[in-house]
Coordinates of C-alpha atoms in Angstrom, one line a residue:
X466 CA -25.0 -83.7 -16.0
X467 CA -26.1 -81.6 -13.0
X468 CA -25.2 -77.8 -13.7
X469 CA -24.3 -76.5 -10.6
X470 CA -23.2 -72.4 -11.4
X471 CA -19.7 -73.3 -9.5
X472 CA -16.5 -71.6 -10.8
X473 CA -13.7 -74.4 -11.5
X474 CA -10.2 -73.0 -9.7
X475 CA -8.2 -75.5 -10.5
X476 CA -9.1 -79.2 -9.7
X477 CA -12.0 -77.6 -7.2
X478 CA -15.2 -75.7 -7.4
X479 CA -16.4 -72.7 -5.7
X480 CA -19.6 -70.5 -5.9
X481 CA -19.0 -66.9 -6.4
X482 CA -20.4 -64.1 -4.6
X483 CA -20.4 -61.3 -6.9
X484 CA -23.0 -60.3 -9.5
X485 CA -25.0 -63.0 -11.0
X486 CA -25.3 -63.8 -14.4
X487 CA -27.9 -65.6 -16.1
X488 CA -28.4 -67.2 -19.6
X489 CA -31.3 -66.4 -21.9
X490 CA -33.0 -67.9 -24.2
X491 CA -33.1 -65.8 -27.4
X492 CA -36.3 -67.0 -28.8
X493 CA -38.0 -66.3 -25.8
X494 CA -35.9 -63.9 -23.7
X495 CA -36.8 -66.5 -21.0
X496 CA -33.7 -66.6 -17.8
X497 CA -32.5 -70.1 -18.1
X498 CA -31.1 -71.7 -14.7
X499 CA -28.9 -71.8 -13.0
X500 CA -27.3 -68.7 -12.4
X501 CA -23.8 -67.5 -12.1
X502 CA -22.3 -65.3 -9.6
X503 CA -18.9 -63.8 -10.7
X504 CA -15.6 -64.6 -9.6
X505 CA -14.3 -61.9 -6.4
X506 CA -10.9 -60.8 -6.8
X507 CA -9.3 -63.1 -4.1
X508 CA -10.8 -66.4 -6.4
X509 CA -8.8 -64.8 -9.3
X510 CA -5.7 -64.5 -7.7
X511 CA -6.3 -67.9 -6.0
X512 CA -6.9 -69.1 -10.0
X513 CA -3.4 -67.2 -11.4
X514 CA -1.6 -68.0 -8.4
X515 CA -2.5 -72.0 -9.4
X516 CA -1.6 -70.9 -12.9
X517 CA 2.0 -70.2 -12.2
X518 CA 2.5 -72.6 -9.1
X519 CA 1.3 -75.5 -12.3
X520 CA 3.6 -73.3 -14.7
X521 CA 6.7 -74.8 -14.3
X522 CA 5.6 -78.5 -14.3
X523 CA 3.3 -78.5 -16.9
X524 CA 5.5 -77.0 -19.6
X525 CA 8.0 -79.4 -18.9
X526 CA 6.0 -82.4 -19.3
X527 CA 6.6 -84.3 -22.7
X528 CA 5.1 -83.8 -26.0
X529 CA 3.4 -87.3 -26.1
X530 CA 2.0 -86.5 -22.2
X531 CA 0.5 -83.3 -23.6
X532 CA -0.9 -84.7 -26.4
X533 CA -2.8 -87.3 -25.0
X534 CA -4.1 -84.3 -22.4
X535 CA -5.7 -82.8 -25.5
X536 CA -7.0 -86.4 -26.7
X537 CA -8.5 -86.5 -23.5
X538 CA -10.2 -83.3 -23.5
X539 CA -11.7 -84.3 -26.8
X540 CA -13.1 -87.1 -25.8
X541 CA -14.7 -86.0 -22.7
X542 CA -16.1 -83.4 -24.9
X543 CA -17.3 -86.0 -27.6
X544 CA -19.0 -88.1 -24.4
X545 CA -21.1 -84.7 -23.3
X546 CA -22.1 -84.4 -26.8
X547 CA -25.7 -84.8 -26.3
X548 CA -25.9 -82.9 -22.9
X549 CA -24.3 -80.0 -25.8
X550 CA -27.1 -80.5 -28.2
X551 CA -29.7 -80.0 -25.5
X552 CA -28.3 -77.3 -23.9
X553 CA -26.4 -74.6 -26.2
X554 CA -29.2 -74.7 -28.3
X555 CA -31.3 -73.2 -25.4
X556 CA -28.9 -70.2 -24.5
X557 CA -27.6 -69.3 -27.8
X558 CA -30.8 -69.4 -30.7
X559 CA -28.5 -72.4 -32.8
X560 CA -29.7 -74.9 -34.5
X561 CA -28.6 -78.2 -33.3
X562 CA -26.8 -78.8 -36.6
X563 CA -25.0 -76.0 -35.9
X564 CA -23.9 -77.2 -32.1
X565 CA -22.9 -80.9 -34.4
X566 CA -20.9 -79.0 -36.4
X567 CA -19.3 -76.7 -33.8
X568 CA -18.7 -79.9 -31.5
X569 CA -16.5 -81.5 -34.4
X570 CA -14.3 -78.4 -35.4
X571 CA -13.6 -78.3 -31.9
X572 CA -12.6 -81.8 -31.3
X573 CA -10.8 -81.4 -34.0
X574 CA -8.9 -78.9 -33.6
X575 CA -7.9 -79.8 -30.4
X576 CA -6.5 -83.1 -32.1
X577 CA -5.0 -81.1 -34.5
X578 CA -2.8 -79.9 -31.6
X579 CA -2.2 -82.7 -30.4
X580 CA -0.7 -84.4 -33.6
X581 CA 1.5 -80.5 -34.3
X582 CA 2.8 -81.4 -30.8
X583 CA 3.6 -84.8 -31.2
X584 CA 5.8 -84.1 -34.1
X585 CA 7.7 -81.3 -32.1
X586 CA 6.7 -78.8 -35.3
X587 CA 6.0 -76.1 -32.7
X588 CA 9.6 -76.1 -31.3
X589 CA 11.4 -74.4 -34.7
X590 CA 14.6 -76.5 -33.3
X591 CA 17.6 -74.6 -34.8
X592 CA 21.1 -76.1 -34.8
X593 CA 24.3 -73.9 -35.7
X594 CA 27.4 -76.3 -34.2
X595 CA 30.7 -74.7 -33.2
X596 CA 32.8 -73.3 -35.7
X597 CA 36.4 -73.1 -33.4
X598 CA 38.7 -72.5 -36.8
X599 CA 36.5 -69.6 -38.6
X600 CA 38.6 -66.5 -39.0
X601 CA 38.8 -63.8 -38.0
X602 CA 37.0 -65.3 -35.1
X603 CA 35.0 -68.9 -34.1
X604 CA 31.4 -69.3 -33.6
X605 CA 30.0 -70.8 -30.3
X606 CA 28.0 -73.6 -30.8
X607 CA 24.3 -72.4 -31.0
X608 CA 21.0 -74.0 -30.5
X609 CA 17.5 -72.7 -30.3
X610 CA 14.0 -73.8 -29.0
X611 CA 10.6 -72.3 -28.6
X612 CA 8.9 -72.3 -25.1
X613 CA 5.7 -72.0 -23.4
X614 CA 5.3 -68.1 -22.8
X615 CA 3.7 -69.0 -19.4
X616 CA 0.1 -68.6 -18.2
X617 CA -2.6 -67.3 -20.6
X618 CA -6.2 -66.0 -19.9
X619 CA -8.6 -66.6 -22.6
X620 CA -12.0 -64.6 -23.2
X621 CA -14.7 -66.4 -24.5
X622 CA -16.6 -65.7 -27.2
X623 CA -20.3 -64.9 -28.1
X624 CA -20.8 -66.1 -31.3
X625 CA -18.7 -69.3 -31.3
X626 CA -19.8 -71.2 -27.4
X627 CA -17.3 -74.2 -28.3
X628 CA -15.2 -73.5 -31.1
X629 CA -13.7 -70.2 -29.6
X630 CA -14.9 -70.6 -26.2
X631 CA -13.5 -72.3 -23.4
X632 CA -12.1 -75.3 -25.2
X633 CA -11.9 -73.7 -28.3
X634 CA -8.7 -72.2 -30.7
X635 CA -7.0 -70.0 -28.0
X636 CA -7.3 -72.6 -25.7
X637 CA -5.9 -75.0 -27.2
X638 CA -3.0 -73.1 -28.7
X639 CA -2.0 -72.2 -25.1
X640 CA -2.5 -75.7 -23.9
X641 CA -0.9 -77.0 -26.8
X642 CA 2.6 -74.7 -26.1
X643 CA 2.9 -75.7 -22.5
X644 CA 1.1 -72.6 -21.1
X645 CA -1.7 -73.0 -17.9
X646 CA -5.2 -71.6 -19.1
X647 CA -7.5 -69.4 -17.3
X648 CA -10.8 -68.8 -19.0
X649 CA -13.2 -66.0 -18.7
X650 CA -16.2 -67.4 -19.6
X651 CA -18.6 -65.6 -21.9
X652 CA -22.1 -64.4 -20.0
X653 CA -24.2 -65.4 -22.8
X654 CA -23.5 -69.2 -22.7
X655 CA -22.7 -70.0 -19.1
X656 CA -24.1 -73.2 -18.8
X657 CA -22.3 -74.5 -22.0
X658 CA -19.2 -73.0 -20.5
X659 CA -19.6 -75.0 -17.5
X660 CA -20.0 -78.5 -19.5
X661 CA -16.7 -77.6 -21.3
X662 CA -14.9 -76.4 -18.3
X663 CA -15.7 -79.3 -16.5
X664 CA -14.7 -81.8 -19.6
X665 CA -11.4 -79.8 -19.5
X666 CA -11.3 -80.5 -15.7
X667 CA -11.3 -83.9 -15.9
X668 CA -9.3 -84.6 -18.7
X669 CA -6.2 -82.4 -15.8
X670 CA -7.1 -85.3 -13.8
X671 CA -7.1 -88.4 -16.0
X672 CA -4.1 -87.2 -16.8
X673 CA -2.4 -86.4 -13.6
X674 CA -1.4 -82.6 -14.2
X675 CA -0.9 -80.3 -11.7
X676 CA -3.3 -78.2 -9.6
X677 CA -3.7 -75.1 -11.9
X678 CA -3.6 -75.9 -15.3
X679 CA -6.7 -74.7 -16.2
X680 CA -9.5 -72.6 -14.3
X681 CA -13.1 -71.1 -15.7
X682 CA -14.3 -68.0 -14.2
X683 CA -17.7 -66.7 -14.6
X684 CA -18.4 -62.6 -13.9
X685 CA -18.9 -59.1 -15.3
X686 CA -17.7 -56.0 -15.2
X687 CA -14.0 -55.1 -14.7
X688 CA -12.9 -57.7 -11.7
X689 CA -12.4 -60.9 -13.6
X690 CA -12.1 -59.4 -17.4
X691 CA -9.6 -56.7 -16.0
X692 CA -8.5 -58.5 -13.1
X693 CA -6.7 -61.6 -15.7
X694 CA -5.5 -58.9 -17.7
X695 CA -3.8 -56.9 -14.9
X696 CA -2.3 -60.5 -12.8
X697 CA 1.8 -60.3 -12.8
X698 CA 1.4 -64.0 -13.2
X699 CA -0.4 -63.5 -16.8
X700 CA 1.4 -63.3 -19.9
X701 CA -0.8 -63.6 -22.9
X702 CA -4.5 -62.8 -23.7
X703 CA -6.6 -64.7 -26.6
X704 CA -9.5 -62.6 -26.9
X705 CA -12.2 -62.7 -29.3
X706 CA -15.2 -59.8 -29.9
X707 CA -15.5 -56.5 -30.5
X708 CA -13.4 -53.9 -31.4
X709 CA -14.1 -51.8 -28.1
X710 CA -13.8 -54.4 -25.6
X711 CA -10.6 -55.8 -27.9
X712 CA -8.5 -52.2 -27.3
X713 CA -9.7 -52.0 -23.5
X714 CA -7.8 -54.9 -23.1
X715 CA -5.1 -54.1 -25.2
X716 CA -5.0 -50.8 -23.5
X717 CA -4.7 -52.5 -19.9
X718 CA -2.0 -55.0 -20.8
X719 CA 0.6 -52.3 -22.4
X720 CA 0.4 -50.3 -19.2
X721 CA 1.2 -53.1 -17.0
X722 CA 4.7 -52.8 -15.4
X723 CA 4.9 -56.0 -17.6
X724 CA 3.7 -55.1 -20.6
X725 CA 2.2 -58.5 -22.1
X726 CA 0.8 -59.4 -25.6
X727 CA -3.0 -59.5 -26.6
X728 CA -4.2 -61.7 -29.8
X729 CA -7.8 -60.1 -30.8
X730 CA -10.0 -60.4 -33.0
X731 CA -11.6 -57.6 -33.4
X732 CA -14.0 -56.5 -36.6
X733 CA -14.5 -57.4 -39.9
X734 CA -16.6 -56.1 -43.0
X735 CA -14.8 -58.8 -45.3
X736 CA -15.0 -56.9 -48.6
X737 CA -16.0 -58.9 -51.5
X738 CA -14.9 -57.0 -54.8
X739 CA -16.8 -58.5 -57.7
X740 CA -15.7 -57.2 -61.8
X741 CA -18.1 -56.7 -64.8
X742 CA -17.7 -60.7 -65.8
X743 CA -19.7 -61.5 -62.8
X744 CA -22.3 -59.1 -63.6
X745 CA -23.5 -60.6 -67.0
X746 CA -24.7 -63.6 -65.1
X747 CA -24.7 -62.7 -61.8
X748 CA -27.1 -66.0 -60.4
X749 CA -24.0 -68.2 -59.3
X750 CA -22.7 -65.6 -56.8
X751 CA -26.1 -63.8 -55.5
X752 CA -26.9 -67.3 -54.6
X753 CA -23.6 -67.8 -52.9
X754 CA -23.6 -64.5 -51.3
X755 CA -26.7 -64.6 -50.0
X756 CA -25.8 -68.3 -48.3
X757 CA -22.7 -66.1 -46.6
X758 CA -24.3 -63.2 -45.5
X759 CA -27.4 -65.4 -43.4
X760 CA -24.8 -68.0 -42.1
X761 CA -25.7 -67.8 -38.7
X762 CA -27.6 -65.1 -39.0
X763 CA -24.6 -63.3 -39.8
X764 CA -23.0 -63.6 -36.7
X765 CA -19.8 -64.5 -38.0
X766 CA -16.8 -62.5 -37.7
X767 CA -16.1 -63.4 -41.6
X768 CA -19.7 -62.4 -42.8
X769 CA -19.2 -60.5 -46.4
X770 CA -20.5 -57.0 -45.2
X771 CA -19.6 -55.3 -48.4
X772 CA -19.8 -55.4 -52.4
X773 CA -17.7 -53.5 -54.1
X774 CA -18.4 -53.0 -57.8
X775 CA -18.4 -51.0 -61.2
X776 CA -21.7 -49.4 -62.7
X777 CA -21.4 -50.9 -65.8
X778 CA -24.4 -51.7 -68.3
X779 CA -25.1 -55.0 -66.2
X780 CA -25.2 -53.2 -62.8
X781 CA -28.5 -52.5 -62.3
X782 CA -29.6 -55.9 -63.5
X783 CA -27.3 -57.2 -60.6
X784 CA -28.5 -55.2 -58.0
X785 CA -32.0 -55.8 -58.4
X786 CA -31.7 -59.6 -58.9
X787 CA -29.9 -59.5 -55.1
X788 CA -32.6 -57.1 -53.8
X789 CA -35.2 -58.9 -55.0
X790 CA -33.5 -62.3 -53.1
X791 CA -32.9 -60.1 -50.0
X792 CA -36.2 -59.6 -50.0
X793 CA -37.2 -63.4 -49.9
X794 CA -35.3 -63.9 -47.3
X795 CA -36.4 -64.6 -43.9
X796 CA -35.2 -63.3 -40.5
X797 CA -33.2 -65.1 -38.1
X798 CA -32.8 -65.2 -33.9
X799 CA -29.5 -63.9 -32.9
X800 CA -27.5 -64.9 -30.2
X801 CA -28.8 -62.5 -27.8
X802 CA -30.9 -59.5 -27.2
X803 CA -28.1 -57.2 -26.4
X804 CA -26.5 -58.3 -30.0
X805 CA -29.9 -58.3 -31.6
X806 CA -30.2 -54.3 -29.6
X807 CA -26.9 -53.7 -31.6
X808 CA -27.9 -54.6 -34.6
X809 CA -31.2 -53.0 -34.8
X810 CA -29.1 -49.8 -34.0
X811 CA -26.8 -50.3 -36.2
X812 CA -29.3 -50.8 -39.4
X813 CA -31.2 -48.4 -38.1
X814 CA -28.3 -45.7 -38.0
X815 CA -27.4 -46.7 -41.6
X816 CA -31.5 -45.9 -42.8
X817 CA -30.9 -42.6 -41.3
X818 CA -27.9 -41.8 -43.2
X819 CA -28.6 -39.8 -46.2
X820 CA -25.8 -40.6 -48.7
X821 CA -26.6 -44.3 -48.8
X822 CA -29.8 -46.3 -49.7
X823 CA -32.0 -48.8 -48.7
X824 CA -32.5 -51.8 -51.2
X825 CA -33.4 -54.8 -50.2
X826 CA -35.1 -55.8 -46.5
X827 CA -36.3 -59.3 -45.7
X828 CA -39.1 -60.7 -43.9
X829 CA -39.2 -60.9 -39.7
X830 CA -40.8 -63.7 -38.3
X831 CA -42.9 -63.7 -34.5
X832 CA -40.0 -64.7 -32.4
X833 CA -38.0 -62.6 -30.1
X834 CA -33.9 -61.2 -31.4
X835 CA -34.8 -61.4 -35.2
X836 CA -31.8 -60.3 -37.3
X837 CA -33.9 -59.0 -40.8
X838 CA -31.1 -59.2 -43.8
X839 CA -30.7 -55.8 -44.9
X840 CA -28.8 -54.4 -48.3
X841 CA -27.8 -50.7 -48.4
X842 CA -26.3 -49.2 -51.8
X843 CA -23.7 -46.0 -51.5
X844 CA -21.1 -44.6 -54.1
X845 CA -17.3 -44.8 -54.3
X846 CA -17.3 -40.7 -53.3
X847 CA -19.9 -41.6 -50.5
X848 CA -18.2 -44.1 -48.9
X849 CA -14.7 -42.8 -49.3
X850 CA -16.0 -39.5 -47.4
X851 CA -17.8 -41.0 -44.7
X852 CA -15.8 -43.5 -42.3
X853 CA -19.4 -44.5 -40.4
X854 CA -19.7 -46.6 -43.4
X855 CA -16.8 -48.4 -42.8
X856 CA -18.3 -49.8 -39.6
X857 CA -19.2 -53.2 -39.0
X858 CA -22.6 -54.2 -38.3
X859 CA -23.0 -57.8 -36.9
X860 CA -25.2 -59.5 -38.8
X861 CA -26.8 -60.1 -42.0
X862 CA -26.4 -56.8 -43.3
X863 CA -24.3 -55.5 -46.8
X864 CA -23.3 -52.2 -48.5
X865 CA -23.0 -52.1 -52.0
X866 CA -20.6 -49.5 -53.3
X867 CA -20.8 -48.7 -56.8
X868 CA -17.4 -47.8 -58.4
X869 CA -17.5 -45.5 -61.4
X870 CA -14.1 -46.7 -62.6
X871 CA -11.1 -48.5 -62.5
X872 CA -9.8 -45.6 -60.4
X873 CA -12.8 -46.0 -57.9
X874 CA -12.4 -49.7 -57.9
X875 CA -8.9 -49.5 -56.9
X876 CA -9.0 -46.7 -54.3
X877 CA -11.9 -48.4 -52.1
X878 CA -9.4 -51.3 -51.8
X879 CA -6.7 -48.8 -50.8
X880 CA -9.2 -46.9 -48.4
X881 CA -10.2 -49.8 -46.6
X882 CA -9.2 -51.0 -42.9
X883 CA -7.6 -54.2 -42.5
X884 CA -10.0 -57.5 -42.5
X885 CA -10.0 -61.1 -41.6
X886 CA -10.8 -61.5 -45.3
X887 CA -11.0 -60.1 -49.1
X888 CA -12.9 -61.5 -51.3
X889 CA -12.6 -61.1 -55.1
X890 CA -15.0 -62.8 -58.2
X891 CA -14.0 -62.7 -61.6
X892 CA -14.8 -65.2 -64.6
X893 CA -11.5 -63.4 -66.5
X894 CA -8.5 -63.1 -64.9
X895 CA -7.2 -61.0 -67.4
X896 CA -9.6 -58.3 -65.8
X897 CA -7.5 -58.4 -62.3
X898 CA -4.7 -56.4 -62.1
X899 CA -1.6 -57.3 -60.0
X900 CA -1.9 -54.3 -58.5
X901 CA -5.2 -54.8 -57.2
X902 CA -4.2 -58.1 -56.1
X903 CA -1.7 -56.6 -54.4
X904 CA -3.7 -53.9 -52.8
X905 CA -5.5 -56.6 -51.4
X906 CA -3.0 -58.5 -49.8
X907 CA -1.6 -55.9 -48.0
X908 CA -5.1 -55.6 -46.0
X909 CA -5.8 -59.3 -45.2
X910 CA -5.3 -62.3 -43.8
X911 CA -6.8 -64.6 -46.3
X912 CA -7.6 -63.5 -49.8
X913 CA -10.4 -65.1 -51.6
X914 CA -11.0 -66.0 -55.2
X915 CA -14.7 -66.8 -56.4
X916 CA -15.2 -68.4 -52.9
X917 CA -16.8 -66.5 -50.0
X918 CA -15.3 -65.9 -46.4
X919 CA -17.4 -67.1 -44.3
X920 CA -16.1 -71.3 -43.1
X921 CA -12.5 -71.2 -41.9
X922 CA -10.9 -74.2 -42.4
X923 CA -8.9 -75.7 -39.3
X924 CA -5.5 -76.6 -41.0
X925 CA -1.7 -75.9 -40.8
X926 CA -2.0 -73.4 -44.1
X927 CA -4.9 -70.9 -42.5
X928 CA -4.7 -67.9 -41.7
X929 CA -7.7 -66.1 -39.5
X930 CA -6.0 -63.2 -38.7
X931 CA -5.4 -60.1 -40.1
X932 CA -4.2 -55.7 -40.1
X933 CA -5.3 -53.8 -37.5
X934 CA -8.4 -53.4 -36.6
X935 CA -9.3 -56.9 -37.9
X936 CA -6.7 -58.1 -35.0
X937 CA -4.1 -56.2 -33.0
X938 CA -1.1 -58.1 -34.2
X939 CA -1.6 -58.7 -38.0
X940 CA 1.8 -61.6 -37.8
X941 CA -0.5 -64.0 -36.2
X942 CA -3.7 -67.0 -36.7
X943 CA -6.1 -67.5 -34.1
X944 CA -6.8 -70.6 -36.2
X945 CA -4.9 -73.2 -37.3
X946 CA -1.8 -74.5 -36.1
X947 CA 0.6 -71.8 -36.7
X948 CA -2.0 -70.2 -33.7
X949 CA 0.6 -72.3 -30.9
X950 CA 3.1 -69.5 -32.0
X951 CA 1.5 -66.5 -30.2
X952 CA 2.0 -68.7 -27.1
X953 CA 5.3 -69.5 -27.8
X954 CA 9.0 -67.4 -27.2
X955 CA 12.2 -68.7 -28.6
X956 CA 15.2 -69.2 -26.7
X957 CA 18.8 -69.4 -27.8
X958 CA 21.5 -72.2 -25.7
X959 CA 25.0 -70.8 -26.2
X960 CA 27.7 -73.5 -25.5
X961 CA 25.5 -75.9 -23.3
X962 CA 26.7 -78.9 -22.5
X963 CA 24.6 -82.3 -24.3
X964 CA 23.6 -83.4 -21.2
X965 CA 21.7 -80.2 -20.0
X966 CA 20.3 -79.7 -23.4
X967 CA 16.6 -80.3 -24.0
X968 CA 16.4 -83.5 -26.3
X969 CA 15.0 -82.1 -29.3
X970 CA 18.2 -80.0 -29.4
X971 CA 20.5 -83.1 -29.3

């Protein structure tokens, strides 16, 4: 496949002419061609008019229609698999086991879709026939459907190039409800953007669906990233990354004349609360922490940045058994050098702080964008003082806060912000309260039990969502199929007659 830097409007290509970006090769910091010049504003209200012109037509067509259009995109994706391996490797730092698995979770969920769609699960059809002799007055017959919610832009996202990128969860959601897709493409893994984009592309074509259904844009700064946010015809945002560029958005879309709805993901420490039990014979979870916390070098939105325990008699034991492992653990490239600049300042702002320590720092290799593990130690008092250490650092870094009590143990889960995920290891349940439990839940998404957060499973029963600032609308998934329902909006028929109903409502 000849990469060729084009945007994709539609069923057409056309260079840009704004700022070019580049993709670089983490190891190396080498510029990787070709290069991409961004979108102008004219090409992204040529892409949203498309969007809403293809609205109307593409949500009508049939559940089996759609679902073969997701088939389809799978297996154009499936047949670039090897262009994928060669490629995303090169821009992102992953391993190519990695890229295998990535390529399967998102084939697979876009399957998933497919089969949720097929079996009209996504509609919520609701049936309350006529009641003409209740008293004191009848009921109307009453029916009720869920819709496509109409165009959606999607950002992609850094640390996931296929499975939350172009064709990945948000995506396919959209596509999935009935709604047209415009993608801003993420600047770190253009050329794997295009490959997608153009799998997607041909997959509107082989399956005969109108001009508009989905578009890739490439650009940054504010005129694509803003631009799709501000566009009349938009009227829902997927958006994965960080908790900055997550409220800009959020920020734009509510002040809209129209104000419209934003799923994102935003940040994640993923607290993993571990009681005395664990610490008599602590080897089982070090060694499954330690797999967790260098799992892509950390660059997972579900990496475990922070340990939350009690100093008992076994605590120090504990924590220099997982210092001593940190220690033996090597460094790994990140995705980027502007996420490896943010991590260094971020670990580095943390070794200035005075009211936590340094206890465990692995080894760095030669190569460019190393992310060194790093384990920090503070106390309950420390941490519930200073709301810095609260803050995410994105990578393989992980706080230790040593709880005094019971009291301590339960106030840090009380103090902290809402996460994608809590974790919590115990070999006695009788040790975990129901409170605590409870505490718990009302700050996740998904709560953990001697497991650790980082693999999200692509099911029906997952939830990768959670209270703000984890996401900006704690009711919703980004992942799994309940994620077609942010893309969704019910409506009510009062009293239509059978032959203007829409069939699953018959």
């Amino acid at each position: 496949m000849n990469l060729n830097g084009n945007l994709i409007i539609g069923l057409k290509e056309e260079a840009g002419s704004e700022k070019e970006v580049s993709a670089k090769n983490p190891s190396t910091n080498d510029t990787l061609s070709p290069g991409y010049k961004g979108a102008t504003a004219k090409q992204l209200e040529h892409a949203c008019d498309l969007a809403n012109n293809a609205f109307y037509k593409y949500k009508n067509t049939s559940f089996e229609d759609r679902a073969k259009f997701l088939d389809t995109i799978a297996e154009e994706i499936e047949a670039v698999k090897e262009t994928l391996l060669k490629i995303t490797p090169e821009e992102t730092g992953l391993p190519e086991a990695r890229i295998t698995g990535e390529t399967g979770r998102t084939v697979g969920q876009l399957r998933m879709f497919a089969e949720f769609i097929r079996n009209s699960k996504h509609t919520d059809a609701t049936i309350d026939e006529a009641l003409p002799d209740r008293q004191p007055l009848p009921r109307p017959d009453l029916r009720l459907r869920n819709v496509a919610i109409g165009p959606v832009a999607v950002f992609g996202a850094s640390n996931f190039p296929l499975a939350f990128s172009v064709a990945g969860g948000d995506t396919a959601a959209a596509l999935a409800a009935g709604c047209p897709v415009i993608v801003k493409a993420h600047s770190s893994h253009p050329r794997t953007s295009e490959i997608i984009g153009r799998c997607i592309q041909n997959a509107v074509k082989k399956n005969n669906l109108p001009d508009g259904t989905f578009s890739l844009l490439f650009g940054s700064g504010n005129i694509v990233g803003q631009g799709l946010v501000k566009n009349k015809y938009i009227k829902a945002v997927g958006f994965t990354g960080s908790r900055n560029g997550g409220l800009q958005i959020v920020k734009t879309a509510q002040s809209r004349n129209e104000p419209i709805p934003v799923y994102a993901e935003m940040s994640s420490i993923n607290p993993v609360f571990v009681f005395n039990s664990v610490l008599e014979n602590p080897d089982k979870f070090i060694e499954g922490f330690l797999v967790s916390l260098q799992m892509g070098a950390g660059q997972f939105c579900t990496n475990p940045g922070l340990i939350i325990t009690k100093n008992s008699k076994n605590y120090e034991n504990f924590k220099s058994k997982l210092a001593g492992k940190i220690k033996e653990q090597n460094s790994q490239t990140m995705l980027s050098n502007v996420i490896a600049k943010a991590y260094e300042e971020g670990v580095s702002k943390f070794k200035s702080k005075n009211n936590i320590t340094l206890v465990g720092e692995g080894k760095k290799n030669g190569n460019a964008n190393q992310c060194i593990p790093h384990l920090f130690e503070t106390s309950a008092n420390e941490f519930k003082k200073d709301q810095e250490l609260s803050d995410e650092i994105f990578g393989s870094t992980s706080l230790i806060i040593k709880c005094e009590n019971d009291q301590d143990f339960n106030e840090i889960a009380k103090k902290i912000e809402g996460q994608l995920t809590i974790s919590f290891h115990s070999n006695n349940v009788e040790e975990v309260s129901e409170e605590f439990v409870s505490l718990i839940e009302d700050r996740a998404g998904r709560i953990i039990y001697n497991q650790f957060p980082t693999g999200v499973e692509v099911c029906h029963a997952m939830v990768h969502g959670g209270p703000f600032p984890a996401t900006s609308d704690t009711r919703t998934t980004s992942v799994g199929s309940k994620a077609i329902f942010r893309f969704l909006r019910p409506v009510s028929y009062q009293n239509i007659p059978k032959e203007l109903l829409p069939k699953e409502l018959v």
